[in-house]
Amino acid sequence: TLVWLGANPLAGALTAATAFSYLFLYTPLKTLTSWCTLVGSLPGAIPPIIGTAAKLGHVDHMGWLLFALLFCWQIPHFMALAVMCRDDYARGGFKVATVDDPSGRSASLWAMAFIIPMIFVAGKIAMTFFEPGYTGQLGGFKSPYLWVSLLAGAWFFKLSLDFALPHRRAEVAKPFFLASILYLPVVLLTLTLNRLF
């Protein structure tokens, strides 16, 4: 209600969709199917489009790219956690990927399937929105954001390769999870600070 009245109906509707999808789709699905993680990534990725809708009255390309970045990021982030906390999820009755597949192989495949497009989207943000003609800022290959996001993505991707190895999965799950926690704020902070260049 606050977002609807304080910003605009589109931003308010997107906020309502976030709450609805989290409470009435993702939450009950956690005890039914491992696909819950994919469904739960939707409300986790909607905030950037709420922000652009609140500011602009519509969702622009940057909003959708940030949505895609957050959506893709959540899968490897959660799959690392699912390996680390598999027994807790099983005791709680949550059907996450590692409960259905205790080996963690499916979790590693899900992580890899989403980390690659995540890196692509991060690069696409720089190449599309920091072109000098678009913003007047240092863009494209001159963008500090591009290089930070690529280096952070390469580090994250390297850990996902280790996570894919059966004999290293349990050992690398925690560093992979910590990398996911660091990746997002580093990339988004650099994206914000890129405006200074």
Coordinates of N, CA and C in Angstrom, one line a residue:
T1 N 0.8 -1.2 0.0 CA 0.0 0.0 0.0 C 0.9 1.3 0.0
L2 N 1.9 1.2 0.8 CA 2.8 2.4 0.9 C 3.5 2.6 -0.5
V3 N 3.9 1.6 -1.1 CA 4.6 1.7 -2.5 C 3.6 2.2 -3.5
W4 N 2.4 1.6 -3.5 CA 1.3 2.0 -4.4 C 1.0 3.4 -4.3
L5 N 0.8 3.9 -3.1 CA 0.4 5.3 -2.8 C 1.6 6.3 -2.9
G6 N 2.7 5.8 -2.5 CA 3.9 6.7 -2.4 C 4.6 6.8 -3.7
A7 N 4.6 5.8 -4.6 CA 5.3 5.8 -5.9 C 4.2 5.8 -7.0
N8 N 3.8 4.6 -7.4 CA 2.8 4.5 -8.4 C 2.2 3.1 -8.4
P9 N 1.0 2.9 -9.1 CA 0.4 1.6 -9.1 C 1.2 0.4 -9.6
L10 N 2.1 0.7 -10.6 CA 2.9 -0.4 -11.2 C 3.9 -0.9 -10.1
A11 N 4.6 0.1 -9.5 CA 5.5 -0.3 -8.4 C 4.8 -1.0 -7.3
G12 N 3.6 -0.6 -6.9 CA 2.8 -1.2 -5.9 C 2.4 -2.6 -6.3
A13 N 2.0 -2.8 -7.5 CA 1.6 -4.1 -8.0 C 2.7 -5.1 -8.0
L14 N 3.9 -4.6 -8.4 CA 5.1 -5.5 -8.4 C 5.5 -5.9 -7.0
T15 N 5.3 -4.9 -6.1 CA 5.6 -5.2 -4.7 C 4.6 -6.3 -4.1
A16 N 3.3 -6.2 -4.5 CA 2.3 -7.2 -4.1 C 2.7 -8.5 -4.8
A17 N 3.1 -8.5 -6.0 CA 3.5 -9.8 -6.7 C 4.7 -10.4 -6.0
T18 N 5.6 -9.6 -5.5 CA 6.7 -10.2 -4.7 C 6.2 -10.9 -3.5
A19 N 5.4 -10.2 -2.7 CA 4.9 -10.8 -1.5 C 4.0 -12.1 -1.8
F20 N 3.2 -12.0 -2.8 CA 2.3 -13.1 -3.1 C 3.1 -14.3 -3.6
S21 N 4.1 -14.1 -4.5 CA 4.8 -15.2 -5.0 C 5.7 -15.9 -4.0
Y22 N 6.2 -15.1 -3.0 CA 7.0 -15.7 -1.9 C 6.1 -16.4 -1.0
L23 N 5.0 -15.8 -0.5 CA 4.2 -16.5 0.5 C 3.3 -17.6 0.0
F24 N 2.8 -17.5 -1.2 CA 1.8 -18.4 -1.7 C 2.3 -19.4 -2.8
L25 N 3.5 -19.1 -3.3 CA 4.0 -20.0 -4.3 C 5.3 -20.7 -3.7
Y26 N 6.3 -19.9 -3.5 CA 7.6 -20.4 -3.1 C 7.5 -21.2 -1.7
T27 N 6.9 -20.6 -0.7 CA 6.8 -21.2 0.6 C 6.1 -22.5 0.6
P28 N 4.9 -22.7 0.1 CA 4.3 -24.0 0.1 C 5.1 -25.0 -0.8
L29 N 5.7 -24.6 -1.9 CA 6.4 -25.5 -2.8 C 7.6 -26.1 -2.2
K30 N 8.2 -25.5 -1.1 CA 9.4 -26.0 -0.5 C 9.2 -27.4 0.1
T31 N 8.0 -27.7 0.4 CA 7.8 -29.1 0.9 C 7.3 -30.1 -0.2
L32 N 7.2 -29.5 -1.4 CA 6.6 -30.4 -2.5 C 7.6 -30.7 -3.6
T33 N 8.5 -29.8 -3.9 CA 9.3 -30.0 -5.1 C 10.6 -29.2 -5.0
S34 N 11.7 -29.8 -5.6 CA 13.0 -29.0 -5.6 C 12.9 -27.8 -6.6
W35 N 11.9 -27.8 -7.4 CA 11.7 -26.6 -8.3 C 11.4 -25.4 -7.5
C36 N 11.1 -25.5 -6.2 CA 10.8 -24.3 -5.4 C 11.9 -23.3 -5.4
T37 N 13.2 -23.7 -5.6 CA 14.3 -22.7 -5.7 C 14.1 -21.8 -6.9
L38 N 13.8 -22.4 -8.0 CA 13.6 -21.6 -9.2 C 12.4 -20.6 -9.0
V39 N 11.3 -21.1 -8.4 CA 10.2 -20.2 -8.2 C 10.5 -19.1 -7.2
G40 N 11.3 -19.5 -6.1 CA 11.7 -18.5 -5.1 C 12.6 -17.5 -5.6
S41 N 13.3 -17.7 -6.7 CA 14.2 -16.7 -7.3 C 13.5 -15.6 -7.9
L42 N 12.2 -15.8 -8.2 CA 11.4 -14.7 -8.8 C 11.2 -13.5 -7.8
P43 N 10.6 -13.8 -6.6 CA 10.5 -12.7 -5.7 C 11.8 -12.1 -5.3
G44 N 12.8 -12.9 -5.2 CA 14.1 -12.4 -4.9 C 14.8 -11.4 -5.9
A45 N 14.3 -11.5 -7.2 CA 14.8 -10.7 -8.2 C 13.9 -9.5 -8.6
I46 N 12.7 -9.5 -8.1 CA 11.8 -8.4 -8.5 C 12.2 -7.0 -8.0
P47 N 12.9 -6.8 -6.8 CA 13.1 -5.5 -6.3 C 13.7 -4.5 -7.3
P48 N 14.7 -4.9 -8.2 CA 15.2 -3.9 -9.1 C 14.1 -3.3 -10.1
I49 N 13.1 -4.2 -10.5 CA 12.1 -3.7 -11.4 C 11.1 -2.9 -10.6
I50 N 10.9 -3.1 -9.3 CA 10.1 -2.3 -8.4 C 10.7 -0.9 -8.4
G51 N 12.0 -0.8 -8.2 CA 12.8 0.4 -8.1 C 12.6 1.2 -9.4
T52 N 12.8 0.6 -10.6 CA 12.7 1.3 -11.8 C 11.3 1.8 -12.1
A53 N 10.3 0.9 -11.7 CA 8.9 1.3 -11.9 C 8.6 2.5 -11.0
A54 N 9.1 2.5 -9.8 CA 8.8 3.6 -8.9 C 9.4 4.9 -9.4
K55 N 10.6 4.8 -10.0 CA 11.3 6.1 -10.5 C 10.7 6.5 -11.8
L56 N 10.5 5.6 -12.7 CA 10.2 5.9 -14.1 C 8.7 5.8 -14.5
G57 N 8.0 5.0 -13.7 CA 6.6 4.7 -14.1 C 6.5 3.5 -15.0
H58 N 7.7 2.9 -15.4 CA 7.7 1.7 -16.2 C 9.0 1.0 -15.9
V59 N 9.2 -0.2 -16.4 CA 10.4 -1.0 -16.2 C 11.3 -0.8 -17.5
D60 N 12.5 -0.3 -17.3 CA 13.4 -0.1 -18.4 C 14.3 -1.3 -18.6
H61 N 15.2 -1.1 -19.6 CA 16.2 -2.2 -19.9 C 17.1 -2.5 -18.7
M62 N 17.6 -1.5 -18.0 CA 18.4 -1.7 -16.8 C 17.7 -2.5 -15.8
G63 N 16.4 -2.2 -15.5 CA 15.7 -2.9 -14.5 C 15.6 -4.4 -14.9
W64 N 15.3 -4.7 -16.1 CA 15.2 -6.1 -16.5 C 16.5 -6.8 -16.4
L65 N 17.6 -6.1 -16.8 CA 19.0 -6.7 -16.7 C 19.3 -7.0 -15.2
L66 N 19.0 -6.1 -14.4 CA 19.3 -6.3 -12.9 C 18.4 -7.4 -12.4
F67 N 17.2 -7.5 -12.9 CA 16.3 -8.6 -12.5 C 17.0 -9.9 -12.9
A68 N 17.5 -10.0 -14.1 CA 18.1 -11.2 -14.6 C 19.3 -11.6 -13.8
L69 N 20.1 -10.5 -13.5 CA 21.3 -10.8 -12.7 C 21.0 -11.4 -11.4
L70 N 20.0 -10.8 -10.7 CA 19.6 -11.3 -9.4 C 19.0 -12.7 -9.5
F71 N 18.2 -12.9 -10.5 CA 17.5 -14.2 -10.7 C 18.6 -15.3 -10.8
C72 N 19.5 -15.1 -11.8 CA 20.6 -16.1 -12.0 C 21.5 -16.3 -10.8
W73 N 21.8 -15.2 -10.1 CA 22.7 -15.3 -9.0 C 22.2 -16.2 -7.9
Q74 N 20.9 -16.2 -7.7 CA 20.3 -16.9 -6.5 C 20.4 -18.4 -6.6
I75 N 20.5 -18.9 -7.8 CA 20.6 -20.4 -8.0 C 21.9 -20.9 -7.4
P76 N 23.1 -20.4 -7.9 CA 24.3 -21.0 -7.3 C 24.5 -20.6 -5.9
H77 N 24.0 -19.4 -5.5 CA 24.0 -19.0 -4.1 C 23.3 -20.1 -3.2
F78 N 22.1 -20.5 -3.6 CA 21.3 -21.4 -2.8 C 21.8 -22.8 -2.9
M79 N 22.3 -23.2 -4.1 CA 22.8 -24.6 -4.3 C 24.0 -24.9 -3.3
A80 N 24.8 -23.9 -3.2 CA 25.9 -24.0 -2.2 C 25.4 -24.2 -0.8
L81 N 24.4 -23.4 -0.4 CA 23.7 -23.6 0.9 C 23.0 -24.9 1.0
A82 N 22.4 -25.4 -0.1 CA 21.7 -26.7 0.0 C 22.7 -27.8 0.2
V83 N 23.9 -27.7 -0.2 CA 24.9 -28.8 0.1 C 25.3 -28.7 1.5
M84 N 25.6 -27.4 2.0 CA 26.1 -27.2 3.3 C 25.0 -27.7 4.4
C85 N 23.8 -27.4 4.1 CA 22.7 -27.6 5.1 C 21.8 -28.7 4.7
R86 N 22.2 -29.7 3.9 CA 21.4 -30.7 3.4 C 20.6 -31.4 4.5
D87 N 21.3 -31.8 5.6 CA 20.6 -32.6 6.6 C 19.5 -31.8 7.3
D88 N 19.8 -30.5 7.5 CA 18.8 -29.6 8.1 C 17.5 -29.5 7.2
Y89 N 17.8 -29.3 5.9 CA 16.6 -29.2 5.0 C 15.8 -30.6 5.0
A90 N 16.6 -31.7 5.0 CA 15.9 -33.0 5.0 C 15.0 -33.1 6.3
R91 N 15.6 -32.8 7.5 CA 14.9 -32.9 8.7 C 13.7 -31.9 8.7
G92 N 13.8 -30.8 8.1 CA 12.7 -29.8 8.0 C 11.6 -30.2 7.0
G93 N 11.9 -31.2 6.2 CA 10.9 -31.6 5.2 C 10.9 -30.8 3.9
F94 N 12.0 -30.1 3.7 CA 12.1 -29.2 2.5 C 12.7 -30.0 1.4
K95 N 12.1 -30.1 0.2 CA 12.5 -30.9 -0.9 C 13.5 -30.1 -1.8
V96 N 14.6 -29.6 -1.3 CA 15.5 -28.9 -2.1 C 16.3 -29.9 -2.9
A97 N 17.2 -29.4 -3.8 CA 17.9 -30.3 -4.8 C 18.7 -31.4 -4.1
T98 N 19.4 -31.0 -3.0 CA 20.2 -32.0 -2.3 C 19.5 -33.0 -1.5
V99 N 18.2 -32.7 -1.2 CA 17.4 -33.7 -0.5 C 17.0 -34.8 -1.5
D100 N 16.6 -34.3 -2.7 CA 16.2 -35.3 -3.8 C 17.4 -36.0 -4.3
D101 N 18.6 -35.4 -4.3 CA 19.8 -36.0 -4.8 C 20.9 -35.7 -3.8
P102 N 21.1 -36.6 -2.8 CA 22.1 -36.4 -1.8 C 23.5 -36.2 -2.3
S103 N 23.8 -36.7 -3.5 CA 25.2 -36.6 -4.0 C 25.6 -35.1 -4.3
G104 N 24.6 -34.3 -4.5 CA 24.8 -32.9 -4.8 C 25.1 -32.6 -6.3
R105 N 25.1 -33.7 -7.1 CA 25.4 -33.5 -8.5 C 24.4 -32.6 -9.2
S106 N 23.1 -32.8 -8.9 CA 22.1 -31.9 -9.5 C 22.2 -30.5 -9.1
A107 N 22.6 -30.3 -7.8 CA 22.8 -28.9 -7.3 C 24.0 -28.3 -8.0
S108 N 25.0 -29.0 -8.3 CA 26.2 -28.5 -9.0 C 25.8 -28.1 -10.5
L109 N 25.0 -29.0 -11.1 CA 24.5 -28.7 -12.5 C 23.7 -27.4 -12.5
W110 N 22.8 -27.3 -11.6 CA 21.9 -26.1 -11.5 C 22.8 -24.9 -11.3
A111 N 23.8 -25.0 -10.4 CA 24.7 -23.8 -10.2 C 25.4 -23.4 -11.5
M112 N 25.9 -24.4 -12.2 CA 26.6 -24.1 -13.4 C 25.7 -23.5 -14.5
A113 N 24.5 -24.1 -14.6 CA 23.5 -23.6 -15.6 C 23.1 -22.2 -15.4
F114 N 23.2 -21.6 -14.2 CA 22.8 -20.2 -14.0 C 24.0 -19.3 -13.8
I115 N 25.2 -19.8 -13.4 CA 26.3 -18.9 -13.2 C 26.8 -18.4 -14.6
I116 N 26.7 -19.2 -15.6 CA 27.2 -18.7 -16.9 C 26.3 -17.6 -17.5
P117 N 25.0 -17.7 -17.5 CA 24.2 -16.5 -17.9 C 24.3 -15.3 -17.0
M118 N 24.6 -15.6 -15.7 CA 24.8 -14.5 -14.7 C 25.9 -13.6 -15.2
I119 N 27.1 -14.3 -15.5 CA 28.3 -13.5 -15.9 C 28.0 -12.8 -17.2
F120 N 27.3 -13.4 -18.2 CA 26.9 -12.8 -19.4 C 26.0 -11.5 -19.2
V121 N 25.1 -11.6 -18.3 CA 24.2 -10.5 -18.0 C 25.0 -9.4 -17.4
A122 N 25.9 -9.7 -16.5 CA 26.7 -8.7 -15.8 C 27.5 -7.9 -16.9
G123 N 28.1 -8.6 -17.9 CA 28.8 -8.0 -18.9 C 27.9 -7.2 -19.9
K124 N 26.7 -7.7 -20.1 CA 25.8 -7.0 -21.0 C 25.4 -5.7 -20.4
I125 N 25.3 -5.6 -19.0 CA 24.9 -4.3 -18.4 C 26.0 -3.3 -18.7
A126 N 27.3 -3.7 -18.7 CA 28.3 -2.7 -19.0 C 28.3 -2.3 -20.5
M127 N 28.2 -3.3 -21.3 CA 28.3 -3.0 -22.8 C 27.1 -2.2 -23.3
T128 N 26.0 -2.4 -22.7 CA 24.7 -1.7 -23.1 C 24.6 -0.3 -22.5
F129 N 24.8 -0.3 -21.2 CA 24.4 1.0 -20.5 C 25.5 1.9 -20.1
F130 N 26.7 1.5 -20.4 CA 27.8 2.4 -20.1 C 28.5 2.9 -21.4
E131 N 27.9 2.7 -22.5 CA 28.4 3.3 -23.7 C 28.4 4.8 -23.6
P132 N 29.5 5.5 -24.0 CA 29.5 6.9 -23.8 C 28.3 7.7 -24.4
G133 N 27.8 7.2 -25.5 CA 26.7 7.9 -26.1 C 25.4 7.8 -25.3
Y134 N 25.4 6.7 -24.5 CA 24.1 6.5 -23.7 C 24.1 7.2 -22.4
T135 N 25.3 7.3 -21.7 CA 25.3 7.9 -20.4 C 26.3 9.0 -20.2
G136 N 27.3 9.1 -21.2 CA 28.3 10.0 -21.0 C 29.4 9.6 -20.1
Q137 N 29.3 8.4 -19.5 CA 30.3 7.9 -18.6 C 31.2 6.9 -19.3
L138 N 32.3 6.6 -18.6 CA 33.2 5.6 -19.2 C 32.4 4.3 -19.4
G139 N 32.4 3.8 -20.6 CA 31.6 2.6 -20.8 C 32.3 1.6 -21.6
G140 N 31.6 0.5 -21.9 CA 32.1 -0.6 -22.7 C 33.4 -1.2 -22.1
F141 N 34.4 -1.3 -22.8 CA 35.7 -1.9 -22.3 C 36.4 -0.9 -21.4
K142 N 36.0 0.3 -21.4 CA 36.7 1.3 -20.5 C 36.0 1.3 -19.1
S143 N 34.9 0.6 -19.0 CA 34.1 0.7 -17.7 C 34.8 -0.1 -16.6
P144 N 35.1 0.6 -15.5 CA 35.6 -0.2 -14.3 C 34.7 -1.3 -13.9
Y145 N 33.4 -1.0 -14.0 CA 32.4 -2.0 -13.6 C 32.6 -3.3 -14.4
L146 N 32.8 -3.1 -15.8 CA 32.9 -4.3 -16.6 C 34.0 -5.2 -16.1
W147 N 35.2 -4.6 -15.8 CA 36.3 -5.4 -15.4 C 36.2 -6.1 -14.0
V148 N 35.6 -5.3 -13.1 CA 35.3 -5.9 -11.8 C 34.3 -7.0 -11.9
S149 N 33.3 -6.8 -12.7 CA 32.2 -7.8 -12.8 C 32.8 -9.1 -13.4
L150 N 33.7 -8.9 -14.4 CA 34.3 -10.1 -15.1 C 35.2 -10.8 -14.2
L151 N 36.0 -10.1 -13.4 CA 37.0 -10.7 -12.5 C 36.2 -11.5 -11.4
A152 N 35.2 -10.8 -10.8 CA 34.4 -11.4 -9.8 C 33.6 -12.6 -10.3
G153 N 33.1 -12.5 -11.6 CA 32.5 -13.6 -12.2 C 33.4 -14.8 -12.5
A154 N 34.6 -14.5 -12.9 CA 35.6 -15.6 -13.2 C 35.9 -16.3 -11.9
W155 N 36.1 -15.6 -10.8 CA 36.4 -16.2 -9.5 C 35.2 -17.1 -9.1
F156 N 34.0 -16.6 -9.2 CA 32.8 -17.3 -8.8 C 32.6 -18.5 -9.7
F157 N 32.9 -18.4 -11.0 CA 32.8 -19.5 -12.0 C 33.9 -20.6 -11.6
K158 N 35.1 -20.2 -11.3 CA 36.1 -21.1 -10.9 C 35.7 -22.0 -9.7
L159 N 35.1 -21.4 -8.8 CA 34.6 -22.1 -7.6 C 33.4 -23.0 -8.0
S160 N 32.6 -22.6 -9.0 CA 31.5 -23.5 -9.4 C 32.1 -24.7 -10.1
L161 N 33.2 -24.6 -10.8 CA 33.9 -25.8 -11.4 C 34.3 -26.7 -10.3
D162 N 34.9 -26.2 -9.2 CA 35.3 -27.0 -8.1 C 34.1 -27.7 -7.4
F163 N 33.0 -26.9 -7.4 CA 31.8 -27.4 -6.8 C 31.2 -28.6 -7.6
A164 N 31.5 -28.6 -8.9 CA 31.0 -29.7 -9.7 C 31.8 -31.0 -9.6
L165 N 32.9 -30.9 -8.9 CA 33.7 -32.2 -8.7 C 33.2 -32.9 -7.5
P166 N 32.8 -34.2 -7.7 CA 32.2 -34.9 -6.5 C 33.1 -34.9 -5.3
H167 N 34.4 -35.1 -5.5 CA 35.3 -35.3 -4.3 C 35.6 -34.0 -3.7
R168 N 35.2 -32.9 -4.3 CA 35.5 -31.5 -3.7 C 34.3 -30.8 -3.3
R169 N 33.1 -31.3 -3.6 CA 31.8 -30.6 -3.5 C 31.6 -30.1 -2.0
A170 N 31.7 -31.0 -1.1 CA 31.4 -30.7 0.3 C 32.5 -29.7 0.8
E171 N 33.7 -29.9 0.4 CA 34.8 -29.0 0.9 C 34.6 -27.6 0.3
V172 N 34.2 -27.4 -0.9 CA 34.1 -26.1 -1.6 C 32.8 -25.5 -1.4
A173 N 31.8 -26.2 -0.8 CA 30.5 -25.6 -0.7 C 30.5 -24.3 0.1
K174 N 31.2 -24.2 1.2 CA 31.2 -23.0 2.0 C 32.0 -21.9 1.3
P175 N 33.2 -22.1 0.8 CA 33.8 -21.0 0.0 C 32.9 -20.5 -1.2
F176 N 32.2 -21.5 -1.8 CA 31.4 -21.1 -2.9 C 30.2 -20.2 -2.4
F177 N 29.6 -20.6 -1.3 CA 28.6 -19.8 -0.7 C 29.1 -18.4 -0.3
L178 N 30.2 -18.3 0.3 CA 30.8 -17.0 0.7 C 31.1 -16.2 -0.5
A179 N 31.5 -16.8 -1.6 CA 31.8 -16.1 -2.8 C 30.5 -15.5 -3.3
S180 N 29.4 -16.2 -3.2 CA 28.1 -15.7 -3.7 C 27.7 -14.5 -2.9
I181 N 28.0 -14.5 -1.6 CA 27.6 -13.4 -0.7 C 28.4 -12.2 -1.0
L182 N 29.7 -12.4 -1.4 CA 30.5 -11.3 -1.7 C 30.3 -10.7 -3.2
Y183 N 30.0 -11.7 -4.1 CA 29.9 -11.3 -5.5 C 28.9 -10.2 -5.7
L184 N 27.7 -10.3 -5.2 CA 26.6 -9.4 -5.5 C 26.9 -8.0 -5.0
P185 N 27.2 -7.8 -3.7 CA 27.5 -6.4 -3.3 C 28.7 -5.8 -4.0
V186 N 29.7 -6.6 -4.3 CA 30.9 -6.0 -5.0 C 30.5 -5.5 -6.4
V187 N 29.7 -6.4 -7.1 CA 29.3 -6.0 -8.5 C 28.4 -4.8 -8.5
L188 N 27.4 -4.8 -7.6 CA 26.4 -3.7 -7.5 C 27.0 -2.4 -7.0
L189 N 27.9 -2.5 -6.1 CA 28.6 -1.3 -5.6 C 29.4 -0.7 -6.7
T190 N 30.2 -1.6 -7.4 CA 31.0 -1.1 -8.5 C 30.1 -0.5 -9.6
L191 N 29.0 -1.1 -9.9 CA 28.0 -0.5 -10.8 C 27.6 0.9 -10.4
T192 N 27.3 1.1 -9.1 CA 26.9 2.4 -8.6 C 28.1 3.4 -8.7
L193 N 29.3 3.0 -8.3 CA 30.4 3.9 -8.3 C 30.9 4.2 -9.7
N194 N 30.6 3.4 -10.7 CA 31.0 3.6 -12.0 C 30.5 5.0 -12.5
R195 N 29.4 5.5 -11.9 CA 28.9 6.8 -12.3 C 29.9 7.9 -12.0
L196 N 30.8 7.7 -11.2 CA 31.8 8.7 -10.8 C 32.9 8.8 -11.9
F197 N 33.0 7.9 -12.8 CA 34.1 7.9 -13.8 C 33.6 8.4 -15.1

